[in-house]
PDB file of C-alpha atoms in Angstrom:
ATOM      1  CA  MET A 371      -0.004   0.116  -0.147  1.00 40.00           C
ATOM      2  CA  THR A 372       1.491   3.288  -0.953  1.00 36.00           C
ATOM      3  CA  SER A 373       1.597   5.939   1.802  1.00 36.00           C
ATOM      4  CA  GLY A 374      -1.130   8.773   1.017  1.00 37.00           C
ATOM      5  CA  SER A 375      -3.059   6.643  -1.196  1.00 34.00           C
ATOM      6  CA  GLU A 376      -7.326   5.979  -1.344  1.00 34.00           C
ATOM      7  CA  PRO A 377      -7.932   2.417  -0.377  1.00 36.00           C
ATOM      8  CA  THR A 378      -8.318   0.319  -3.890  1.00 35.00           C
ATOM      9  CA  GLY A 379     -11.903  -0.935  -2.659  1.00 39.00           C
ATOM     10  CA  ALA A 380     -13.840   2.502  -2.076  1.00 37.00           C
ATOM     11  CA  PRO A 381     -16.380   3.546  -4.503  1.00 38.00           C
ATOM     12  CA  ALA A 382     -15.803   6.639  -6.474  1.00 39.00           C
ATOM     13  CA  ALA A 383     -17.243   9.380  -5.585  1.00 42.00           C
ATOM     14  CA  LEU A 384     -20.502  10.750  -7.962  1.00 39.00           C
ATOM     15  CA  PRO A 385     -20.159  14.104  -9.830  1.00 43.00           C
ATOM     16  CA  GLU A 386     -22.668  17.260  -8.342  1.00 47.00           C
ATOM     17  CA  ARG A 387     -26.298  17.114  -9.871  1.00 45.00           C
ATOM     18  CA  LYS A 388     -27.842  20.233 -11.115  1.00 45.00           C
ATOM     19  CA  LYS A 389     -30.584  21.589  -9.621  1.00 46.00           C
ATOM     20  CA  SER A 390     -33.799  21.648 -11.274  1.00 48.00           C
ATOM     21  CA  ARG A 391     -35.408  25.309 -11.699  1.00 51.00           C
ATOM     22  CA  THR A 392     -39.101  23.507 -12.924  1.00 48.00           C
ATOM     23  CA  GLY A 393     -40.196  22.924  -9.462  1.00 51.00           C
ATOM     24  CA  LEU A 394     -39.424  26.238  -8.254  1.00 47.00           C
ATOM     25  CA  ILE A 395     -41.219  28.516 -11.549  1.00 46.00           C
ATOM     26  CA  VAL A 396     -44.245  25.988 -10.467  1.00 42.00           C
ATOM     27  CA  GLY A 397     -44.271  27.309  -6.882  1.00 48.00           C
ATOM     28  CA  VAL A 398     -44.104  30.660  -7.842  1.00 41.00           C
ATOM     29  CA  VAL A 399     -46.843  30.226 -10.698  1.00 43.00           C
ATOM     30  CA  ALA A 400     -49.276  28.526  -7.997  1.00 47.00           C
ATOM     31  CA  ALA A 401     -48.682  31.454  -5.193  1.00 47.00           C
ATOM     32  CA  VAL A 402     -48.985  33.903  -7.889  1.00 44.00           C
ATOM     33  CA  VAL A 403     -52.367  32.518  -8.641  1.00 44.00           C
ATOM     34  CA  ALA A 404     -53.369  32.034  -5.505  1.00 48.00           C
ATOM     35  CA  LEU A 405     -53.071  35.380  -4.676  1.00 50.00           C
ATOM     36  CA  ALA A 406     -54.954  36.425  -7.166  1.00 47.00           C
ATOM     37  CA  VAL A 407     -57.927  33.891  -6.568  1.00 44.00           C
ATOM     38  CA  ALA A 408     -57.797  35.301  -3.226  1.00 47.00           C
ATOM     39  CA  ALA A 409     -58.247  39.000  -4.296  1.00 45.00           C
ATOM     40  CA  THR A 410     -60.884  38.233  -6.684  1.00 43.00           C
ATOM     41  CA  VAL A 411     -62.739  36.320  -3.883  1.00 40.00           C
ATOM     42  CA  LEU A 412     -62.377  39.627  -1.411  1.00 40.00           C
ATOM     43  CA  ILE A 413     -63.327  42.237  -4.251  1.00 40.00           C
ATOM     44  CA  VAL A 414     -66.581  40.111  -5.111  1.00 41.00           C
ATOM     45  CA  THR A 415     -67.151  39.993  -1.456  1.00 39.00           C
ATOM     46  CA  LEU A 416     -66.687  43.269  -1.133  1.00 39.00           C
ATOM     47  CA  THR A 417     -68.926  44.231  -4.001  1.00 39.00           C
ATOM     48  CA  ARG A 418     -71.810  41.810  -2.847  1.00 37.00           C
ATOM     49  CA  SER A 419     -71.484  43.396   0.625  1.00 51.00           C
ATOM     50  CA  ASP A 420     -72.272  46.623  -0.798  1.00 57.00           C
ATOM     51  CA  GLU A 421     -74.686  45.709  -3.112  1.00 64.00           C
ATOM     52  CA  ASP A 422     -76.860  43.839  -0.279  1.00 80.00           C
ATOM     53  CA  LYS A 423     -76.563  47.021   1.697  1.00 90.00           C
ATOM     54  CA  VAL A 424     -79.835  49.201   1.906  1.00 97.00           C
ATOM     55  CA  VAL A 425     -79.603  52.838   1.059  1.00 98.00           C
ATOM     56  CA  VAL A 426     -81.821  55.195   3.457  1.00 98.00           C
ATOM     57  CA  LYS A 427     -81.801  59.286   2.977  1.00 98.00           C
ATOM     58  CA  VAL A 428     -82.800  61.008   5.741  1.00 98.00           C
ATOM     59  CA  GLY A 429     -83.502  64.749   5.564  1.00 98.00           C
ATOM     60  CA  THR A 430     -82.431  66.939   8.833  1.00 97.00           C
ATOM     61  CA  THR A 431     -81.559  70.547   9.537  1.00 90.00           C
ATOM     62  CA  GLU A 432     -78.854  68.983  11.871  1.00 90.00           C
ATOM     63  CA  ALA A 433     -76.569  66.457   9.911  1.00 94.00           C
ATOM     64  CA  SER A 434     -73.726  68.062  11.555  1.00 92.00           C
ATOM     65  CA  ALA A 435     -75.100  66.727  15.097  1.00 92.00           C
ATOM     66  CA  ASP A 436     -72.591  64.606  17.272  1.00 94.00           C
ATOM     67  CA  TYR A 437     -75.236  61.340  17.114  1.00 97.00           C
ATOM     68  CA  TRP A 438     -74.915  61.298  13.403  1.00 98.00           C
ATOM     69  CA  PRO A 439     -71.811  58.899  13.117  1.00 98.00           C
ATOM     70  CA  ILE A 440     -72.810  57.188  15.738  1.00 98.00           C
ATOM     71  CA  LEU A 441     -76.358  56.428  14.241  1.00 98.00           C
ATOM     72  CA  ILE A 442     -74.630  55.512  10.831  1.00 98.00           C
ATOM     73  CA  LYS A 443     -72.221  53.192  12.108  1.00 98.00           C
ATOM     74  CA  LEU A 444     -75.000  50.928  13.956  1.00 98.00           C
ATOM     75  CA  ALA A 445     -76.767  51.239  10.851  1.00 98.00           C
ATOM     76  CA  ALA A 446     -73.897  49.766   8.797  1.00 98.00           C
ATOM     77  CA  ASP A 447     -73.303  46.914  11.180  1.00 97.00           C
ATOM     78  CA  LYS A 448     -77.080  46.220   9.868  1.00 97.00           C
ATOM     79  CA  GLY A 449     -76.462  46.337   6.358  1.00 98.00           C
ATOM     80  CA  ILE A 450     -78.311  50.082   5.905  1.00 98.00           C
ATOM     81  CA  ASP A 451     -76.584  52.469   4.364  1.00 98.00           C
ATOM     82  CA  LEU A 452     -77.499  55.722   6.372  1.00 98.00           C
ATOM     83  CA  GLN A 453     -77.379  58.878   4.414  1.00 98.00           C
ATOM     84  CA  THR A 454     -78.032  62.240   5.596  1.00 98.00           C
ATOM     85  CA  VAL A 455     -79.507  65.123   3.423  1.00 98.00           C
ATOM     86  CA  ASN A 456     -78.784  68.253   5.242  1.00 96.00           C
ATOM     87  CA  PHE A 457     -81.661  71.172   4.688  1.00 94.00           C
ATOM     88  CA  GLY A 458     -81.157  74.722   5.820  1.00 85.00           C
ATOM     89  CA  ASP A 459     -84.813  75.671   5.724  1.00 83.00           C
ATOM     90  CA  TYR A 460     -87.118  73.861   7.675  1.00 84.00           C
ATOM     91  CA  THR A 461     -89.941  73.895   4.874  1.00 91.00           C
ATOM     92  CA  GLN A 462     -88.209  72.046   2.486  1.00 95.00           C
ATOM     93  CA  ALA A 463     -87.755  68.820   3.928  1.00 97.00           C
ATOM     94  CA  ASN A 464     -91.294  67.775   4.278  1.00 98.00           C
ATOM     95  CA  PRO A 465     -91.922  68.249   0.295  1.00 98.00           C
ATOM     96  CA  ALA A 466     -88.883  66.477  -0.479  1.00 98.00           C
ATOM     97  CA  LEU A 467     -90.146  63.344   1.432  1.00 98.00           C
ATOM     98  CA  ALA A 468     -93.539  63.573  -0.039  1.00 98.00           C
ATOM     99  CA  GLN A 469     -91.908  64.013  -3.844  1.00 97.00           C
ATOM    100  CA  GLY A 470     -89.904  60.875  -3.231  1.00 97.00           C
ATOM    101  CA  GLN A 471     -86.770  62.784  -2.972  1.00 98.00           C
ATOM    102  CA  LEU A 472     -85.931  60.896   0.901  1.00 98.00           C
ATOM    103  CA  ASP A 473     -86.611  57.736   2.272  1.00 98.00           C
ATOM    104  CA  LEU A 474     -87.228  59.347   5.857  1.00 98.00           C
ATOM    105  CA  ASN A 475     -86.689  62.932   7.439  1.00 98.00           C
ATOM    106  CA  LEU A 476     -85.613  64.032  11.207  1.00 98.00           C
ATOM    107  CA  PHE A 477     -86.518  67.292  11.945  1.00 95.00           C
ATOM    108  CA  GLN A 478     -89.933  68.337  13.155  1.00 95.00           C
ATOM    109  CA  HIS A 479     -92.550  67.846  16.214  1.00 96.00           C
ATOM    110  CA  LEU A 480     -95.719  66.626  16.081  1.00 97.00           C
ATOM    111  CA  LEU A 481     -97.295  69.814  15.820  1.00 96.00           C
ATOM    112  CA  TYR A 482     -95.071  71.195  12.737  1.00 94.00           C
ATOM    113  CA  LEU A 483     -96.278  67.961  10.830  1.00 97.00           C
ATOM    114  CA  ALA A 484     -99.992  68.244  11.798  1.00 96.00           C
ATOM    115  CA  ASN A 485     -99.755  72.159  10.735  1.00 94.00           C
ATOM    116  CA  TYR A 486     -97.934  70.895   7.151  1.00 96.00           C
ATOM    117  CA  HIS A 487    -100.649  68.089   6.783  1.00 97.00           C
ATOM    118  CA  VAL A 488    -103.268  70.546   6.860  1.00 96.00           C
ATOM    119  CA  SER A 489    -101.688  73.022   4.694  1.00 95.00           C
ATOM    120  CA  ALA A 490    -100.380  70.577   1.814  1.00 96.00           C
ATOM    121  CA  ASP A 491    -103.170  68.518   2.203  1.00 97.00           C
ATOM    122  CA  GLN A 492    -100.515  65.639   2.749  1.00 96.00           C
ATOM    123  CA  THR A 493    -100.277  62.707   4.697  1.00 97.00           C
ATOM    124  CA  LEU A 494     -96.448  61.585   5.757  1.00 98.00           C
ATOM    125  CA  PRO A 495     -96.953  59.806   9.184  1.00 98.00           C
ATOM    126  CA  PRO A 496     -94.776  59.524  12.297  1.00 98.00           C
ATOM    127  CA  ILE A 497     -92.903  56.126  12.677  1.00 98.00           C
ATOM    128  CA  GLY A 498     -91.175  56.816  15.674  1.00 98.00           C
ATOM    129  CA  SER A 499     -90.737  59.246  18.658  1.00 98.00           C
ATOM    130  CA  THR A 500     -86.707  60.807  19.287  1.00 98.00           C
ATOM    131  CA  VAL A 501     -86.768  63.619  21.972  1.00 97.00           C
ATOM    132  CA  VAL A 502     -88.443  66.512  23.374  1.00 96.00           C
ATOM    133  CA  VAL A 503     -86.358  69.924  23.466  1.00 92.00           C
ATOM    134  CA  PRO A 504     -87.285  72.606  26.123  1.00 91.00           C
ATOM    135  CA  LEU A 505     -88.068  76.220  24.736  1.00 94.00           C
ATOM    136  CA  GLY A 506     -86.289  78.219  27.124  1.00 96.00           C
ATOM    137  CA  LEU A 507     -86.485  82.027  28.084  1.00 98.00           C
ATOM    138  CA  TYR A 508     -83.007  83.864  27.860  1.00 98.00           C
ATOM    139  CA  SER A 509     -81.950  87.615  29.273  1.00 98.00           C
ATOM    140  CA  THR A 510     -79.045  89.432  29.448  1.00 97.00           C
ATOM    141  CA  ARG A 511     -80.321  91.991  31.294  1.00 97.00           C
ATOM    142  CA  HIS A 512     -81.674  89.980  34.064  1.00 98.00           C
ATOM    143  CA  THR A 513     -80.376  86.985  36.143  1.00 97.00           C
ATOM    144  CA  ALA A 514     -84.019  85.943  37.574  1.00 97.00           C
ATOM    145  CA  LEU A 515     -87.263  85.919  36.271  1.00 97.00           C
ATOM    146  CA  GLU A 516     -88.699  88.413  39.108  1.00 97.00           C
ATOM    147  CA  GLN A 517     -86.190  90.893  37.411  1.00 98.00           C
ATOM    148  CA  ILE A 518     -88.296  91.117  34.311  1.00 98.00           C
ATOM    149  CA  PRO A 519     -90.162  94.309  35.204  1.00 98.00           C
ATOM    150  CA  GLN A 520     -94.168  95.351  34.404  1.00 98.00           C
ATOM    151  CA  GLY A 521     -93.927  96.500  30.983  1.00 97.00           C
ATOM    152  CA  GLY A 522     -91.040  94.599  29.710  1.00 98.00           C
ATOM    153  CA  GLN A 523     -90.631  93.421  26.075  1.00 98.00           C
ATOM    154  CA  VAL A 524     -89.893  89.710  25.394  1.00 98.00           C
ATOM    155  CA  ALA A 525     -88.720  88.681  22.331  1.00 98.00           C
ATOM    156  CA  ILE A 526     -90.598  85.421  20.703  1.00 98.00           C
ATOM    157  CA  PRO A 527     -90.274  83.708  17.282  1.00 96.00           C
ATOM    158  CA  ASN A 528     -92.526  84.741  14.364  1.00 94.00           C
ATOM    159  CA  ASP A 529     -92.905  81.261  12.689  1.00 88.00           C
ATOM    160  CA  PRO A 530     -96.952  79.884  13.904  1.00 83.00           C
ATOM    161  CA  THR A 531     -95.726  76.755  15.472  1.00 84.00           C
ATOM    162  CA  ASN A 532     -92.928  78.096  17.773  1.00 91.00           C
ATOM    163  CA  GLN A 533     -94.863  81.295  18.450  1.00 94.00           C
ATOM    164  CA  ALA A 534     -97.753  79.687  20.199  1.00 95.00           C
ATOM    165  CA  ARG A 535     -95.231  77.631  22.156  1.00 95.00           C
ATOM    166  CA  ALA A 536     -93.393  80.771  23.084  1.00 97.00           C
ATOM    167  CA  LEU A 537     -96.716  82.073  24.096  1.00 97.00           C
ATOM    168  CA  LEU A 538     -97.593  79.386  26.451  1.00 96.00           C
ATOM    169  CA  VAL A 539     -94.343  79.384  28.114  1.00 97.00           C
ATOM    170  CA  LEU A 540     -94.300  82.641  28.644  1.00 98.00           C
ATOM    171  CA  GLN A 541     -97.520  82.187  30.341  1.00 97.00           C
ATOM    172  CA  GLN A 542     -96.176  79.155  32.493  1.00 95.00           C
ATOM    173  CA  ALA A 543     -93.634  81.544  33.698  1.00 97.00           C
ATOM    174  CA  GLY A 544     -96.390  83.920  34.687  1.00 97.00           C
ATOM    175  CA  LEU A 545     -95.337  87.228  32.350  1.00 98.00           C
ATOM    176  CA  ILE A 546     -98.490  87.116  30.140  1.00 98.00           C
ATOM    177  CA  SER A 547    -102.102  85.669  30.106  1.00 98.00           C
ATOM    178  CA  LEU A 548    -103.660  84.349  27.186  1.00 98.00           C
ATOM    179  CA  LYS A 549    -107.491  84.535  26.694  1.00 97.00           C
ATOM    180  CA  GLY A 550    -109.353  81.090  27.340  1.00 95.00           C
ATOM    181  CA  GLY A 551    -105.956  79.835  28.902  1.00 95.00           C
ATOM    182  CA  GLY A 552    -104.251  79.518  25.155  1.00 95.00           C
ATOM    183  CA  THR A 553    -103.729  76.736  22.898  1.00 93.00           C
ATOM    184  CA  VAL A 554    -101.458  75.212  20.285  1.00 94.00           C
ATOM    185  CA  LEU A 555    -102.209  77.623  17.853  1.00 94.00           C
ATOM    186  CA  SER A 556    -102.153  80.932  20.041  1.00 95.00           C
ATOM    187  CA  THR A 557    -101.052  84.365  18.484  1.00 96.00           C
ATOM    188  CA  PRO A 558     -99.952  87.667  20.051  1.00 97.00           C
ATOM    189  CA  ALA A 559    -103.473  88.776  19.414  1.00 97.00           C
ATOM    190  CA  ASP A 560    -104.959  86.343  22.301  1.00 97.00           C
ATOM    191  CA  ILE A 561    -102.807  88.001  24.931  1.00 98.00           C
ATOM    192  CA  ASP A 562    -104.851  89.493  27.555  1.00 98.00           C
ATOM    193  CA  THR A 563    -102.808  92.884  27.921  1.00 97.00           C
ATOM    194  CA  ALA A 564    -104.677  93.856  31.081  1.00 97.00           C
ATOM    195  CA  ALA A 565    -103.425  91.035  33.109  1.00 98.00           C
ATOM    196  CA  SER A 566    -100.192  90.523  31.499  1.00 98.00           C
ATOM    197  CA  LYS A 567     -96.885  91.496  32.772  1.00 98.00           C
ATOM    198  CA  VAL A 568     -94.874  92.330  29.554  1.00 98.00           C
ATOM    199  CA  THR A 569     -95.351  92.619  25.645  1.00 98.00           C
ATOM    200  CA  VAL A 570     -93.981  90.417  23.261  1.00 98.00           C
ATOM    201  CA  VAL A 571     -91.903  91.248  20.085  1.00 98.00           C
ATOM    202  CA  PRO A 572     -92.473  88.790  17.289  1.00 98.00           C
ATOM    203  CA  VAL A 573     -89.177  88.276  15.266  1.00 97.00           C
ATOM    204  CA  ASP A 574     -87.538  85.405  12.814  1.00 95.00           C
ATOM    205  CA  ALA A 575     -86.388  82.675  15.030  1.00 92.00           C
ATOM    206  CA  GLN A 576     -83.086  82.915  14.161  1.00 89.00           C
ATOM    207  CA  GLN A 577     -83.307  86.668  15.332  1.00 96.00           C
ATOM    208  CA  THR A 578     -84.066  86.000  18.980  1.00 97.00           C
ATOM    209  CA  VAL A 579     -80.564  85.739  19.746  1.00 96.00           C
ATOM    210  CA  THR A 580     -79.316  88.987  18.482  1.00 96.00           C
ATOM    211  CA  SER A 581     -82.214  90.736  20.035  1.00 97.00           C
ATOM    212  CA  LEU A 582     -81.307  90.054  23.561  1.00 97.00           C
ATOM    213  CA  SER A 583     -79.192  93.426  23.565  1.00 96.00           C
ATOM    214  CA  SER A 584     -82.521  95.140  22.962  1.00 97.00           C
ATOM    215  CA  VAL A 585     -85.043  93.229  25.111  1.00 98.00           C
ATOM    216  CA  ASP A 586     -85.658  92.013  28.447  1.00 98.00           C
ATOM    217  CA  ALA A 587     -85.602  88.373  27.864  1.00 98.00           C
ATOM    218  CA  ALA A 588     -86.682  86.475  24.989  1.00 98.00           C
ATOM    219  CA  ILE A 589     -87.862  82.798  23.768  1.00 98.00           C
ATOM    220  CA  VAL A 590     -84.806  81.024  21.937  1.00 97.00           C
ATOM    221  CA  ASN A 591     -84.960  77.924  20.386  1.00 92.00           C
ATOM    222  CA  ASN A 592     -82.943  75.368  21.396  1.00 89.00           C
ATOM    223  CA  ASN A 593     -80.460  74.970  18.712  1.00 84.00           C
ATOM    224  CA  PHE A 594     -80.248  78.625  17.968  1.00 90.00           C
ATOM    225  CA  ALA A 595     -79.091  78.853  21.951  1.00 93.00           C
ATOM    226  CA  LEU A 596     -76.819  76.258  21.651  1.00 89.00           C
ATOM    227  CA  ASP A 597     -75.424  77.876  18.248  1.00 88.00           C
ATOM    228  CA  ALA A 598     -74.758  81.260  20.149  1.00 93.00           C
ATOM    229  CA  LYS A 599     -73.171  79.844  23.409  1.00 94.00           C
ATOM    230  CA  LEU A 600     -75.959  80.482  25.544  1.00 95.00           C
ATOM    231  CA  ASP A 601     -76.027  78.181  28.869  1.00 93.00           C
ATOM    232  CA  PRO A 602     -79.172  76.328  29.118  1.00 92.00           C
ATOM    233  CA  SER A 603     -78.624  76.008  32.637  1.00 91.00           C
ATOM    234  CA  GLN A 604     -78.960  79.835  32.776  1.00 94.00           C
ATOM    235  CA  ALA A 605     -82.276  80.012  31.062  1.00 96.00           C
ATOM    236  CA  LEU A 606     -84.577  81.975  33.467  1.00 98.00           C
ATOM    237  CA  TYR A 607     -87.328  79.596  32.468  1.00 97.00           C
ATOM    238  CA  ASN A 608     -87.940  76.608  30.631  1.00 93.00           C
ATOM    239  CA  ASP A 609     -90.865  74.437  29.996  1.00 91.00           C
ATOM    240  CA  ASP A 610     -91.072  70.574  30.933  1.00 88.00           C
ATOM    241  CA  PRO A 611     -90.568  68.429  28.231  1.00 86.00           C
ATOM    242  CA  SER A 612     -91.803  65.589  30.520  1.00 81.00           C
ATOM    243  CA  LYS A 613     -95.405  66.724  31.058  1.00 86.00           C
ATOM    244  CA  PRO A 614     -98.447  66.118  28.487  1.00 89.00           C
ATOM    245  CA  ALA A 615     -98.366  69.616  27.537  1.00 90.00           C
ATOM    246  CA  ALA A 616     -95.081  69.030  25.843  1.00 93.00           C
ATOM    247  CA  GLU A 617     -96.862  66.019  23.561  1.00 96.00           C
ATOM    248  CA  PRO A 618     -97.248  68.417  20.694  1.00 97.00           C
ATOM    249  CA  TYR A 619     -93.837  68.971  20.288  1.00 96.00           C
ATOM    250  CA  ILE A 620     -92.483  65.273  20.495  1.00 97.00           C
ATOM    251  CA  ASN A 621     -89.865  64.820  17.483  1.00 97.00           C
ATOM    252  CA  ALA A 622     -89.916  62.160  15.015  1.00 98.00           C
ATOM    253  CA  PHE A 623     -88.834  59.896  12.280  1.00 98.00           C
ATOM    254  CA  VAL A 624     -91.382  60.745   9.222  1.00 98.00           C
ATOM    255  CA  ALA A 625     -91.809  58.557   6.256  1.00 98.00           C
ATOM    256  CA  ARG A 626     -94.639  58.220   3.304  1.00 98.00           C
ATOM    257  CA  ALA A 627     -97.726  56.339   4.186  1.00 97.00           C
ATOM    258  CA  ALA A 628     -96.949  53.595   1.523  1.00 97.00           C
ATOM    259  CA  ASP A 629     -93.517  52.711   3.904  1.00 98.00           C
ATOM    260  CA  GLN A 630     -95.200  53.315   7.620  1.00 97.00           C
ATOM    261  CA  ASP A 631     -94.326  49.768   8.118  1.00 97.00           C
ATOM    262  CA  ASN A 632     -90.898  49.176   6.451  1.00 98.00           C
ATOM    263  CA  PRO A 633     -88.496  46.949   8.787  1.00 98.00           C
ATOM    264  CA  THR A 634     -85.716  48.900   7.693  1.00 98.00           C
ATOM    265  CA  TYR A 635     -86.978  51.610   8.421  1.00 98.00           C
ATOM    266  CA  ARG A 636     -88.468  50.681  11.861  1.00 98.00           C
ATOM    267  CA  THR A 637     -84.615  49.483  12.387  1.00 98.00           C
ATOM    268  CA  LEU A 638     -83.583  52.926  12.327  1.00 98.00           C
ATOM    269  CA  VAL A 639     -85.925  53.799  15.058  1.00 98.00           C
ATOM    270  CA  GLU A 640     -84.783  51.457  17.190  1.00 98.00           C
ATOM    271  CA  LEU A 641     -81.027  52.069  16.467  1.00 98.00           C
ATOM    272  CA  TYR A 642     -81.795  55.869  17.329  1.00 98.00           C
ATOM    273  CA  HIS A 643     -82.701  54.639  21.201  1.00 98.00           C
ATOM    274  CA  ASP A 644     -79.342  52.604  21.515  1.00 98.00           C
ATOM    275  CA  PRO A 645     -77.867  54.346  24.257  1.00 98.00           C
ATOM    276  CA  ALA A 646     -74.519  55.741  22.542  1.00 98.00           C
ATOM    277  CA  VAL A 647     -77.006  57.426  20.312  1.00 98.00           C
ATOM    278  CA  THR A 648     -79.235  58.798  23.048  1.00 98.00           C
ATOM    279  CA  ALA A 649     -76.122  59.596  25.241  1.00 98.00           C
ATOM    280  CA  ALA A 650     -74.812  61.836  22.251  1.00 98.00           C
ATOM    281  CA  VAL A 651     -78.225  63.234  21.857  1.00 97.00           C
ATOM    282  CA  VAL A 652     -78.456  64.749  25.499  1.00 96.00           C
ATOM    283  CA  ASN A 653     -74.624  65.266  25.564  1.00 94.00           C
ATOM    284  CA  ALA A 654     -75.458  67.630  22.457  1.00 90.00           C
ATOM    285  CA  SER A 655     -78.338  69.552  23.991  1.00 91.00           C
ATOM    286  CA  GLN A 656     -76.302  69.931  27.277  1.00 91.00           C
ATOM    287  CA  GLY A 657     -78.420  67.838  29.361  1.00 91.00           C
ATOM    288  CA  THR A 658     -81.599  69.343  28.198  1.00 90.00           C
ATOM    289  CA  ALA A 659     -83.347  66.828  25.973  1.00 92.00           C
ATOM    290  CA  VAL A 660     -85.438  64.395  27.024  1.00 94.00           C
ATOM    291  CA  ILE A 661     -85.576  61.120  25.028  1.00 96.00           C
ATOM    292  CA  VAL A 662     -89.368  59.899  24.298  1.00 96.00           C
ATOM    293  CA  ASP A 663     -90.059  56.071  23.075  1.00 96.00           C
ATOM    294  CA  ARG A 664     -93.539  56.331  22.533  1.00 96.00           C
ATOM    295  CA  PRO A 665     -95.165  53.612  20.444  1.00 96.00           C
ATOM    296  CA  GLN A 666     -96.504  54.379  16.465  1.00 97.00           C
ATOM    297  CA  THR A 667     -99.873  54.186  17.509  1.00 97.00           C
ATOM    298  CA  ASP A 668     -99.559  57.027  20.146  1.00 97.00           C
ATOM    299  CA  LEU A 669     -97.759  59.386  17.863  1.00 98.00           C
ATOM    300  CA  GLN A 670    -100.480  59.102  15.197  1.00 98.00           C
ATOM    301  CA  THR A 671    -102.922  59.719  17.659  1.00 98.00           C
ATOM    302  CA  ILE A 672    -101.253  62.659  19.210  1.00 98.00           C
ATOM    303  CA  LEU A 673    -101.005  63.825  15.525  1.00 98.00           C
ATOM    304  CA  THR A 674    -104.957  63.200  14.288  1.00 98.00           C
ATOM    305  CA  GLY A 675    -105.527  65.410  17.163  1.00 97.00           C
ATOM    306  CA  LEU A 676    -103.519  68.483  16.389  1.00 97.00           C
ATOM    307  CA  GLU A 677    -104.348  68.192  12.738  1.00 97.00           C
ATOM    308  CA  GLN A 678    -108.262  68.547  14.047  1.00 96.00           C
ATOM    309  CA  THR A 679    -107.199  71.716  15.973  1.00 94.00           C
ATOM    310  CA  VAL A 680    -105.357  73.266  13.138  1.00 94.00           C
ATOM    311  CA  ARG A 681    -108.511  72.518  11.106  1.00 95.00           C
ATOM    312  CA  ASP A 682    -110.904  74.069  13.572  1.00 93.00           C
ATOM    313  CA  SER A 683    -108.986  76.939  13.644  1.00 90.00           C
ATOM    314  CA  LYS A 684    -109.171  77.910  10.315  1.00 84.00           C
TER     315      LYS A 684
END
């Protein structure tokens, strides 16, 4: 045996085999195909999900209110694409609903709706209640109701619905007396001047705030009061939203007659009363709004009575 040589009986080493690229290419192609299929499935799923959602357009005068995003999210979870349509003028939202431009509206109380029905010969039923918001008496001159002097002036909104309510508030506060006790349709002509402490100055509802510097007090709608940074807790007087006298001022979801039993719309009413939504509503009103959950039959009964009152006054 020669020193340093390999044993003559050992097998010879095989040459290294070249690696095949076919398997790698197949694997890459398979992965790409899998991703493409997954993406396609995802797109189809999303498309079907969007198509399956029911679009509901709701007219409102406060689309920027804090509760809407919460309600919209809850509705989306139920397969409802809730879309708000904002109106800067109260008078536009009911005709838009009647003409089919909206599915629902949410901006008005029952007395406003009753007046609209009688004047426009329309029927738009309330399908669910929301809140009653108090109407407050504010002043920048006085800090107590008793400080308003005999013969003082109080500004009130001049639109028929809010004007009548303002007069009733002033009567409850002991500042005026209305002939026959007053009604939801009272006007300044119904004031018993001899038995009243103050005189009223009807102005546009939006001007009640700006008039505060020139009158002893003003009845200011809650939304205008909050916009003007008036503190509701500093109001000299408020009507009581929880009393039966506040029923005409229950705000409601309103639909067309053919849709009053629509299950999707009823779901939206239920979602409005979700604690997260109602908490946002009350918070936005600085604790003044009173949540109302009355059956549709109750709302219709109240509305029918108000419509008759309006007709009788013609």
